[in-house]
């Protein structure tokens, strides 16, 4: 599915801005214009905006409505695109249901042709409840949402909403496959359209045409490769008699060996962070200013990568990652599959075959959405599933086999169970380990960090003969809190703990990188260990540095 674009054949109309919203009953259907709506911003999370606690904590359905009109041209096709709605939704136009969304982190893209009138009422009935039939998973208990994952379960329309027009016989999809062939790079372009006559051309960064073809397989001479140091991007222009689409792409090759992750044939070390789409007031809403600020800070840190923990991020973020040269570990929204504590989570009445089917579908949707981004160097299939459970092994074996049948890209998942009890590390190409030595493990003790971490990573690497990446480590830190000697929650402790972790990694064979948890402080559900959210950020939620940022900036400059 292509991102909407405007040119002489296509148009995009934004529906962002102020919508009306209200809480609605279970069986609500927006047949007629609703009354009693209050203003709400789109994109944004309503929980960060409202002042009424009941609305903030509402678990169930919410109506969002917007009236719009524009000059409809009879020769065009029209589609609606909602970048993301958390979590499920039913979409109505002028009282008629036109489709639904099944997950909070993917676009909902629906046909509008034939439904549009002079004035239109777009109604989106959001269901924010999580269950074992959704991803991430959760459970409604006594009318309240129970979750085990550690980020706030925001409700809202989180990404851009637009109506876009397409010509008849539009170009429906483009996939650019790059194949290294001596000094040339062969491109194989897969296009979905009803048109037979297609022309391809490739423009370099300066806009010069460097290749043209009527066939879908052709060469680019002496290509400039994409990498964090040189994030070179080309533009492929696909033209038919009635349509044109410009698809950005980059040429790069990724491989995994026993000890290394190779980008364009060279070992690369991942320096970066796990992140969240999270900001004050906007919540999970896509805000361009915040996105650009985040990338400026990543560059300032000398980072070269991040993981989209724990769900796919907006397309705007993926575009910026291509441009800024950030390698992305692109994660499916499979979180919450551990720490249920009472009994196993992989069970007939919990994470089961139905969850797996959804998981497969979402993997397909992720690859379909992100396939042309050179920044994506690896897909992550889950965060911290209970991989000490036998049924989890069976489940992950299935999802890994499925994903491998769909992509050649390296696959991974983040695991957090102690060496010796893990049952799933034979599956990924790279073993991502989330470890909190000096925090959850060795509370207040940074002396234990170095040896414990080194030993566990070495054991993992030797047993599975795969590269290992420390995908989460860190400690909660209240900005501005200090102590000498260092104590937990102070900036001194965070720097000390992270330094100890990093030094262990410098001495660990097969270690291909470090992702600090987290880029910035973020909102979570309330809990005894969360004072105003998770405070493991290198930056505050407002995006100002804590002391550890200066340590990492210096370390990563040299690394
Ligand atoms: C983890 C999770 C992450 C949490 C983090 C923490 O292992 O993957 O989602 O936020 O720990 O801070 O506890």
Coordinates of C-alpha atoms and ligand atoms in Angstrom, one line a residue:
X1 CA 0.0 0.0 0.0
X2 CA 1.5 3.4 -1.0
X3 CA 1.5 6.5 1.2
X4 CA -0.7 9.2 -0.3
X5 CA 1.1 11.7 -2.5
X6 CA 0.0 14.7 -4.4
X7 CA 1.0 15.6 -8.0
X8 CA -0.7 16.3 -11.3
X9 CA -2.7 13.0 -11.0
X10 CA -3.3 12.7 -7.3
X11 CA -4.4 14.9 -4.4
X12 CA -4.3 14.8 -0.6
X13 CA -6.8 16.6 1.7
X14 CA -5.8 16.7 5.4
X15 CA -8.6 16.1 8.0
X16 CA -6.3 16.8 10.9
X17 CA -7.3 19.4 13.4
X18 CA -10.3 19.7 15.8
X19 CA -12.8 16.9 15.8
X20 CA -15.8 16.3 18.1
X21 CA -15.7 13.3 20.5
X22 CA -17.8 11.7 23.2
X23 CA -17.9 8.4 25.1
X24 CA -20.5 6.1 23.7
X25 CA -22.3 2.9 24.7
X26 CA -21.4 -0.6 23.5
X27 CA -24.0 -0.8 20.8
X28 CA -23.7 2.8 19.5
X29 CA -24.0 3.3 15.7
X30 CA -23.6 6.9 14.4
X31 CA -26.7 6.9 12.1
X32 CA -27.4 10.6 12.5
X33 CA -25.4 13.6 13.4
X34 CA -24.3 13.3 17.0
X35 CA -25.0 15.8 19.7
X36 CA -23.1 16.6 22.9
X37 CA -19.6 16.3 21.3
X38 CA -16.7 18.0 22.8
X39 CA -13.6 19.3 20.9
X40 CA -10.7 16.9 20.5
X41 CA -7.4 17.3 18.7
X42 CA -6.3 14.9 15.9
X43 CA -3.7 13.5 15.9
X44 CA -3.4 13.2 19.7
X45 CA -4.2 11.0 22.7
X46 CA -7.3 12.1 24.5
X47 CA -5.9 10.9 27.8
X48 CA -3.2 13.7 27.8
X49 CA -5.8 16.4 27.0
X50 CA -8.9 15.8 29.1
X51 CA -9.2 16.9 32.7
X52 CA -12.0 14.5 33.7
X53 CA -10.5 11.3 35.3
X54 CA -13.4 9.2 34.2
X55 CA -12.8 10.0 30.5
X56 CA -9.1 9.7 30.9
X57 CA -9.5 6.1 32.3
X58 CA -12.5 5.2 30.2
X59 CA -12.3 1.6 29.0
X60 CA -14.6 1.0 26.0
X61 CA -15.9 2.9 23.1
X62 CA -15.4 6.6 22.1
X63 CA -16.9 8.4 19.1
X64 CA -14.8 10.8 17.0
X65 CA -16.6 12.8 14.4
X66 CA -15.7 15.4 11.7
X67 CA -17.7 17.2 9.1
X68 CA -15.9 17.9 5.8
X69 CA -16.4 18.8 2.2
X70 CA -14.2 19.4 -0.8
X71 CA -14.8 19.6 -4.6
X72 CA -15.3 15.9 -5.6
X73 CA -14.3 15.2 -9.2
X74 CA -16.3 12.4 -10.8
X75 CA -13.4 11.0 -12.8
X76 CA -11.4 10.3 -9.6
X77 CA -11.3 7.6 -7.1
X78 CA -11.2 8.6 -3.4
X79 CA -9.8 6.8 -0.4
X80 CA -9.6 7.6 3.3
X81 CA -6.4 7.1 5.3
X82 CA -6.2 7.1 9.0
X83 CA -2.6 6.7 10.0
X84 CA -3.4 4.9 13.3
X85 CA -6.2 4.6 15.8
X86 CA -5.8 3.0 19.2
X87 CA -6.8 0.3 19.2
X88 CA -9.7 -0.9 17.1
X89 CA -12.2 1.1 15.2
X90 CA -15.3 1.1 13.0
X91 CA -15.4 3.8 10.4
X92 CA -18.7 5.3 9.1
X93 CA -19.3 7.9 6.4
X94 CA -22.6 9.7 6.5
X95 CA -23.9 7.0 8.7
X96 CA -22.8 4.0 6.6
X97 CA -20.1 1.7 7.8
X98 CA -17.2 1.7 5.3
X99 CA -14.7 -0.4 7.1
X100 CA -12.7 -1.1 10.3
X101 CA -9.2 -1.0 11.8
X102 CA -7.8 -4.0 13.6
X103 CA -4.8 -2.6 15.3
X104 CA -3.6 0.7 16.9
X105 CA -0.3 1.0 15.0
X106 CA -1.2 0.5 11.4
X107 CA -3.0 2.7 8.8
X108 CA -6.6 2.1 8.1
X109 CA -7.1 2.7 4.4
X110 CA -10.6 2.6 3.0
X111 CA -12.4 3.2 -0.3
X112 CA -14.6 6.3 -0.3
X113 CA -15.7 6.3 -4.0
X114 CA -19.4 6.3 -4.2
X115 CA -20.0 7.3 -0.5
X116 CA -19.0 11.0 -0.8
X117 CA -21.6 13.7 -0.7
X118 CA -21.4 17.5 -0.8
X119 CA -21.1 17.6 2.9
X120 CA -19.7 14.5 4.7
X121 CA -19.9 13.2 8.2
X122 CA -16.9 11.0 9.1
X123 CA -17.5 9.0 12.3
X124 CA -14.9 6.8 13.9
X125 CA -16.0 4.6 16.8
X126 CA -12.9 3.7 18.7
X127 CA -12.7 0.7 21.0
X128 CA -9.6 1.1 23.2
X129 CA -9.9 -2.3 25.0
X130 CA -7.1 -4.8 24.8
X131 CA -7.6 -8.5 25.1
X132 CA -5.9 -11.7 24.1
X133 CA -7.3 -11.2 20.6
X134 CA -5.4 -7.9 20.2
X135 CA -1.8 -7.0 20.1
X136 CA -0.5 -5.8 22.4
X137 CA -2.4 -8.2 24.7
X138 CA -4.3 -7.1 27.8
X139 CA -7.4 -8.1 29.7
X140 CA -10.5 -6.2 30.9
X141 CA -11.1 -7.0 34.6
X142 CA -14.2 -5.5 36.3
X143 CA -14.5 -2.8 33.6
X144 CA -10.9 -1.7 33.9
X145 CA -8.1 -2.4 31.6
X146 CA -5.3 -4.7 32.9
X147 CA -2.0 -4.6 31.1
X148 CA 1.4 -6.0 31.9
X149 CA 3.4 -3.9 29.4
X150 CA 5.1 -0.7 30.6
X151 CA 3.7 2.1 28.5
X152 CA 0.5 4.1 28.9
X153 CA -2.4 2.6 27.0
X154 CA -3.4 5.8 25.1
X155 CA -6.7 6.3 23.3
X156 CA -7.1 8.4 20.2
X157 CA -6.5 9.0 16.6
X158 CA -2.7 9.0 16.7
X159 CA -1.6 9.7 13.2
X160 CA -2.7 11.9 10.3
X161 CA -6.1 11.5 8.7
X162 CA -6.5 12.3 5.1
X163 CA -8.7 11.9 2.0
X164 CA -6.7 11.2 -1.1
X165 CA -7.6 10.9 -4.7
X166 CA -6.3 8.4 -7.2
X167 CA -6.7 8.3 -11.0
X168 CA -8.5 5.4 -12.6
X169 CA -6.0 2.5 -13.1
X170 CA -3.8 3.9 -10.4
X171 CA -0.4 2.6 -9.4
X172 CA -1.4 0.6 -6.3
X173 CA 1.9 -0.6 -4.9
X174 CA 5.6 -0.5 -5.6
X175 CA 8.3 -2.7 -4.1
X176 CA 11.9 -1.9 -4.9
X177 CA 14.3 -4.9 -4.6
X178 CA 18.0 -4.1 -4.9
X179 CA 20.5 -6.8 -6.0
X180 CA 24.2 -6.2 -6.0
X181 CA 25.8 -7.2 -9.3
X182 CA 29.5 -6.2 -9.6
X183 CA 29.8 -2.4 -10.1
X184 CA 26.2 -2.2 -10.9
X185 CA 23.2 -2.4 -8.7
X186 CA 20.3 -4.2 -10.3
X187 CA 16.8 -3.0 -9.4
X188 CA 13.9 -5.2 -9.6
X189 CA 10.7 -3.1 -9.2
X190 CA 7.4 -4.8 -8.5
X191 CA 4.5 -2.6 -9.4
X192 CA 0.8 -3.3 -8.8
X193 CA -1.4 -1.5 -11.4
X194 CA -3.8 -2.4 -14.2
X195 CA -1.8 -0.3 -16.6
X196 CA 0.4 -2.2 -19.0
X197 CA 2.7 0.5 -20.2
X198 CA 5.0 1.5 -17.3
X199 CA 8.1 3.7 -17.4
X200 CA 10.7 3.7 -14.7
X201 CA 13.4 6.3 -14.0
X202 CA 15.8 6.8 -11.1
X203 CA 16.9 10.3 -9.8
X204 CA 19.9 10.8 -7.6
X205 CA 19.8 13.2 -4.6
X206 CA 20.4 16.2 -6.8
X207 CA 17.5 15.3 -9.0
X208 CA 19.6 14.1 -12.0
X209 CA 18.1 11.1 -13.9
X210 CA 20.7 8.3 -13.7
X211 CA 18.7 5.4 -15.1
X212 CA 15.6 4.9 -17.3
X213 CA 13.8 1.8 -18.3
X214 CA 10.6 0.3 -19.7
X215 CA 11.4 -3.0 -18.1
X216 CA 11.0 -3.6 -14.4
X217 CA 14.6 -4.9 -14.0
X218 CA 17.4 -2.5 -14.7
X219 CA 20.8 -1.3 -13.5
X220 CA 22.1 1.7 -11.7
X221 CA 25.8 2.2 -12.3
X222 CA 28.3 2.7 -9.4
X223 CA 25.5 3.1 -6.9
X224 CA 26.0 5.1 -3.7
X225 CA 25.1 2.9 -0.8
X226 CA 22.9 3.9 2.2
X227 CA 24.5 3.8 5.6
X228 CA 24.3 5.8 8.9
X229 CA 27.4 7.7 7.8
X230 CA 26.1 8.4 4.3
X231 CA 22.3 7.9 4.2
X232 CA 22.1 8.3 0.4
X233 CA 18.6 8.2 -1.0
X234 CA 17.4 7.8 -4.6
X235 CA 14.0 8.4 -6.0
X236 CA 12.3 5.9 -8.3
X237 CA 9.7 7.6 -10.5
X238 CA 7.1 5.2 -11.8
X239 CA 4.9 6.5 -14.6
X240 CA 1.9 5.2 -16.6
X241 CA -0.3 7.1 -19.0
X242 CA -2.6 8.1 -16.2
X243 CA -0.5 8.2 -13.0
X244 CA 2.8 8.9 -11.5
X245 CA 4.3 8.0 -8.1
X246 CA 7.7 8.9 -6.6
X247 CA 9.1 6.3 -4.3
X248 CA 12.2 7.0 -2.3
X249 CA 14.6 4.2 -1.7
X250 CA 18.2 3.4 -0.7
X251 CA 20.6 0.7 -1.6
X252 CA 22.1 -1.3 1.2
X253 CA 22.8 -4.9 2.1
X254 CA 22.5 -6.5 5.5
X255 CA 24.0 -9.9 6.6
X256 CA 24.4 -11.6 9.9
X257 CA 27.4 -13.9 10.7
X258 CA 28.2 -15.7 14.0
X259 CA 29.9 -12.7 15.4
X260 CA 28.8 -9.7 13.5
X261 CA 26.1 -7.7 11.8
X262 CA 27.3 -6.6 8.4
X263 CA 26.0 -3.5 6.6
X264 CA 27.3 -3.3 3.0
X265 CA 29.8 -6.0 3.9
X266 CA 31.3 -4.1 6.9
X267 CA 30.7 -5.0 10.6
X268 CA 28.5 -2.4 12.2
X269 CA 28.0 -1.7 16.0
X270 CA 24.5 -0.6 17.0
X271 CA 24.7 2.6 19.2
X272 CA 21.3 3.8 20.2
X273 CA 18.2 3.5 22.1
X274 CA 14.8 1.9 22.6
X275 CA 12.2 4.6 22.2
X276 CA 8.4 5.3 22.5
X277 CA 6.1 7.5 20.6
X278 CA 5.3 9.7 23.6
X279 CA 5.2 13.3 24.5
X280 CA 3.5 15.7 26.9
X281 CA 0.0 16.9 25.8
X282 CA 0.1 15.1 22.5
X283 CA 0.6 11.6 24.0
X284 CA 1.1 9.2 21.2
X285 CA -0.1 11.7 18.6
X286 CA 2.3 12.2 15.7
X287 CA 3.9 15.7 16.0
X288 CA 6.4 16.7 13.3
X289 CA 8.3 19.1 15.6
X290 CA 8.8 16.3 18.2
X291 CA 9.9 13.8 15.6
X292 CA 12.5 16.2 14.2
X293 CA 13.7 17.1 17.7
X294 CA 14.1 13.4 18.5
X295 CA 16.3 12.8 15.4
X296 CA 18.4 15.9 16.1
X297 CA 19.0 14.6 19.6
X298 CA 19.8 11.1 18.3
X299 CA 22.4 12.7 16.0
X300 CA 23.8 14.8 18.8
X301 CA 24.2 11.6 20.8
X302 CA 26.2 10.1 17.9
X303 CA 23.6 7.3 17.9
X304 CA 23.2 5.3 14.7
X305 CA 20.1 3.2 15.5
X306 CA 16.9 2.6 17.5
X307 CA 14.3 0.0 18.0
X308 CA 10.6 0.9 17.5
X309 CA 9.8 -0.5 20.9
X310 CA 7.2 -1.9 21.2
X311 CA 5.1 -1.2 18.0
X312 CA 5.6 0.2 14.5
X313 CA 6.1 4.0 14.5
X314 CA 4.6 6.5 12.2
X315 CA 5.6 6.6 8.5
X316 CA 7.0 10.1 9.1
X317 CA 9.4 8.7 11.7
X318 CA 10.5 6.0 9.2
X319 CA 11.1 8.6 6.5
X320 CA 13.2 10.7 8.9
X321 CA 15.2 7.6 9.9
X322 CA 16.0 7.0 6.2
X323 CA 17.1 10.6 5.9
X324 CA 19.1 10.9 9.1
X325 CA 20.8 7.6 8.7
X326 CA 19.4 5.7 11.7
X327 CA 19.2 1.9 11.4
X328 CA 15.9 0.7 12.6
X329 CA 14.9 -2.5 14.3
X330 CA 11.3 -2.5 13.3
X331 CA 9.1 -4.2 16.0
X332 CA 5.6 -5.8 15.6
X333 CA 3.2 -4.7 18.4
X334 CA 3.6 -8.0 20.3
X335 CA 4.0 -6.8 23.9
X336 CA 2.4 -7.8 27.1
X337 CA 3.0 -11.5 26.7
X338 CA 4.8 -12.0 30.0
X339 CA 4.6 -11.1 33.7
X340 CA 1.0 -12.3 34.2
X341 CA 2.4 -14.0 37.3
X342 CA -0.6 -16.0 38.3
X343 CA -0.1 -18.7 35.7
X344 CA 1.2 -19.3 32.1
X345 CA 0.4 -16.7 29.6
X346 CA 0.7 -18.9 26.5
X347 CA -2.4 -21.0 27.2
X348 CA -5.7 -21.9 25.5
X349 CA -7.6 -19.1 27.1
X350 CA -4.8 -16.5 26.8
X351 CA -2.2 -16.0 24.1
X352 CA -3.4 -18.7 21.7
X353 CA -3.9 -19.6 18.0
X354 CA -6.1 -16.7 17.4
X355 CA -3.4 -14.3 18.8
X356 CA -0.9 -16.0 16.5
X357 CA -3.1 -15.5 13.4
X358 CA -3.3 -11.8 14.2
X359 CA 0.4 -11.7 14.8
X360 CA 1.0 -13.1 11.3
X361 CA -1.3 -10.6 9.8
X362 CA 0.3 -7.7 11.5
X363 CA 3.8 -8.9 10.4
X364 CA 2.5 -8.9 6.8
X365 CA 1.1 -5.4 7.3
X366 CA 4.5 -4.2 8.7
X367 CA 6.5 -5.6 5.8
X368 CA 4.0 -4.2 3.4
X369 CA 4.2 -0.7 4.9
X370 CA 8.0 -0.6 5.5
X371 CA 9.5 -2.7 2.7
X372 CA 11.0 0.3 0.8
X373 CA 12.8 1.9 3.8
X374 CA 16.5 1.4 3.8
X375 CA 16.6 2.3 7.5
X376 CA 14.9 -1.0 8.4
X377 CA 17.8 -3.5 8.9
X378 CA 16.0 -6.1 11.0
X379 CA 12.4 -7.0 12.1
X380 CA 11.7 -7.7 15.7
X381 CA 8.8 -10.1 16.2
X382 CA 8.0 -9.5 19.9
X383 CA 9.2 -7.9 23.1
X384 CA 9.8 -10.1 26.1
X385 CA 7.4 -13.0 25.5
X386 CA 7.5 -15.5 28.3
X387 CA 10.1 -17.6 26.6
X388 CA 10.7 -19.9 29.5
X389 CA 7.3 -21.4 28.7
X390 CA 7.0 -24.4 26.4
X391 CA 4.0 -23.1 24.6
X392 CA 5.8 -19.8 24.0
X393 CA 8.5 -21.8 22.2
X394 CA 5.9 -23.4 20.0
X395 CA 4.2 -20.1 19.3
X396 CA 7.5 -18.3 18.5
X397 CA 8.6 -21.2 16.3
X398 CA 5.5 -20.7 14.2
X399 CA 5.7 -16.9 13.9
X400 CA 9.4 -17.1 13.0
X401 CA 8.8 -19.8 10.4
X402 CA 6.0 -17.6 9.0
X403 CA 8.1 -14.5 8.9
X404 CA 11.0 -16.3 7.3
X405 CA 8.7 -17.4 4.5
X406 CA 7.8 -13.7 3.9
X407 CA 11.1 -11.9 4.1
X408 CA 14.9 -12.4 3.7
X409 CA 15.6 -9.7 6.3
X410 CA 17.2 -10.7 9.6
X411 CA 14.7 -11.5 12.3
X412 CA 14.9 -11.1 16.1
X413 CA 12.9 -10.5 19.3
X414 CA 13.8 -9.1 22.7
X415 CA 14.2 -11.7 25.4
X416 CA 14.6 -11.1 29.1
X417 CA 14.7 -14.5 30.8
X418 CA 17.9 -15.7 32.6
X419 CA 20.4 -17.8 30.7
X420 CA 19.6 -21.5 31.3
X421 CA 15.8 -21.0 31.4
X422 CA 15.4 -19.5 27.9
X423 CA 13.7 -21.8 25.4
X424 CA 13.5 -19.6 22.2
X425 CA 17.0 -18.2 21.5
X426 CA 17.6 -20.8 18.7
X427 CA 15.1 -18.8 16.6
X428 CA 16.4 -15.2 16.0
X429 CA 19.4 -14.2 13.8
X430 CA 20.5 -11.8 16.5
X431 CA 19.8 -12.4 20.2
X432 CA 18.5 -9.2 21.7
X433 CA 18.8 -9.3 25.5
X434 CA 17.0 -6.9 27.8
X435 CA 19.0 -6.8 31.0
X436 CA 18.8 -4.5 34.0
X437 CA 21.9 -5.3 36.1
X438 CA 22.4 -2.6 38.7
X439 CA 18.6 -1.9 38.7
X440 CA 16.0 -4.8 38.9
X441 CA 18.9 -7.2 39.2
X442 CA 21.3 -6.1 41.9
X443 CA 19.3 -3.2 43.2
X444 CA 21.5 -0.2 44.1
X445 CA 24.7 -2.2 43.3
X446 CA 26.7 -1.2 40.2
X447 CA 29.6 -3.4 41.3
X448 CA 27.7 -6.5 40.1
X449 CA 27.0 -5.2 36.7
X450 CA 30.2 -5.8 34.7
X451 CA 30.9 -9.5 35.6
X452 CA 27.2 -10.6 35.6
X453 CA 26.4 -9.0 32.3
X454 CA 29.6 -10.2 30.6
X455 CA 29.1 -13.7 31.8
X456 CA 25.5 -14.0 30.7
X457 CA 26.1 -12.5 27.2
X458 CA 29.1 -14.7 26.7
X459 CA 27.1 -17.8 27.6
X460 CA 24.3 -16.8 25.2
X461 CA 26.8 -16.1 22.4
X462 CA 28.7 -19.3 22.9
X463 CA 25.7 -21.5 23.2
X464 CA 23.8 -20.3 20.2
X465 CA 26.8 -19.0 18.1
X466 CA 24.9 -15.9 17.2
X467 CA 25.6 -12.2 17.7
X468 CA 24.2 -10.7 20.9
X469 CA 22.8 -7.1 21.3
X470 CA 22.0 -5.5 24.6
X471 CA 18.6 -4.2 23.6
X472 CA 17.6 -2.7 27.0
X473 CA 19.6 -1.5 30.0
X474 CA 19.3 1.5 32.3
X475 CA 17.8 2.9 35.4
X476 CA 15.1 5.3 36.5
X477 CA 16.6 8.7 37.1
X478 CA 14.9 11.9 38.3
X479 CA 16.4 14.8 36.4
X480 CA 18.1 17.2 38.8
X481 CA 18.5 14.7 41.6
X482 CA 22.1 14.2 42.7
X483 CA 24.1 12.4 45.3
X484 CA 27.7 11.8 46.2
X485 CA 28.4 8.9 46.5
X486 CA 25.8 7.9 43.9
X487 CA 22.4 6.5 44.9
X488 CA 19.6 5.0 42.9
X489 CA 17.4 7.6 41.0
X490 CA 20.2 10.2 40.8
X491 CA 21.9 11.3 37.6
X492 CA 25.2 10.1 39.0
X493 CA 23.8 6.6 39.5
X494 CA 22.4 6.4 36.0
X495 CA 25.8 7.4 34.5
X496 CA 27.7 5.0 36.7
X497 CA 25.3 2.1 35.9
X498 CA 25.3 2.7 32.2
X499 CA 29.0 3.1 32.1
X500 CA 29.5 -0.3 33.9
X501 CA 27.2 -1.9 31.3
X502 CA 29.0 -0.4 28.4
X503 CA 32.4 -1.4 29.7
X504 CA 31.1 -5.0 30.0
X505 CA 30.0 -4.9 26.4
X506 CA 33.5 -3.7 25.3
X507 CA 34.8 -6.9 26.7
X508 CA 32.1 -9.2 25.3
X509 CA 32.9 -11.2 22.1
X510 CA 30.0 -11.3 19.6
X511 CA 28.3 -8.2 21.0
X512 CA 27.1 -6.1 18.2
X513 CA 25.5 -3.2 20.0
X514 CA 23.9 -1.4 22.8
X515 CA 20.5 0.2 23.0
X516 CA 19.9 2.2 26.2
X517 CA 16.4 2.1 27.7
X518 CA 15.1 4.7 27.1
X519 CA 15.6 7.6 24.8
X520 CA 13.3 9.8 26.9
X521 CA 11.1 9.5 30.0
X522 CA 7.7 8.3 29.1
X523 CA 4.2 7.9 30.5
X524 CA 3.2 4.5 31.9
X525 CA 0.2 3.2 33.9
X526 CA 0.4 4.2 37.6
X527 CA 2.4 1.9 39.9
X528 CA 4.6 1.9 42.9
X529 CA 7.8 2.0 40.9
X530 CA 6.6 4.7 38.5
X531 CA 6.7 8.3 39.8
X532 CA 5.1 10.2 36.9
X533 CA 6.0 7.4 34.5
X534 CA 9.1 5.6 33.5
X535 CA 12.1 7.8 34.2
X536 CA 14.8 5.7 32.5
X537 CA 15.2 8.4 29.8
X538 CA 18.6 9.7 28.7
X539 CA 16.4 12.8 28.1
X540 CA 13.5 14.1 30.1
X541 CA 10.0 13.8 28.6
X542 CA 10.5 17.5 27.5
X543 CA 13.6 16.3 25.6
X544 CA 16.4 17.9 27.7
X545 CA 19.5 15.9 28.6
X546 CA 20.3 14.2 31.8
X547 CA 24.0 13.9 32.7
X548 CA 24.3 10.4 31.1
X549 CA 23.6 11.9 27.7
X550 CA 27.0 13.6 27.8
X551 CA 28.7 10.4 28.7
X552 CA 27.0 8.5 25.9
X553 CA 27.6 11.3 23.4
X554 CA 31.4 11.0 24.1
X555 CA 31.4 7.2 24.1
X556 CA 29.5 6.9 20.8
X557 CA 31.7 9.5 19.1
X558 CA 34.6 7.2 19.6
X559 CA 32.9 3.9 19.1
Ligands
LIG1 C1 11.5 -3.9 30.0 C2 10.5 -3.6 29.0 C3 10.2 -2.2 28.8 C4 10.1 -1.5 30.2 C5 11.4 -1.7 30.9 C6 11.4 -1.1 32.3 O1 12.1 -5.0 30.1 O2 10.8 -4.2 27.7 O3 9.0 -2.0 28.1 O4 9.7 -0.2 30.1 O5 11.7 -3.0 31.0 O6 11.8 0.1 32.5 O7 11.0 -1.7 33.3

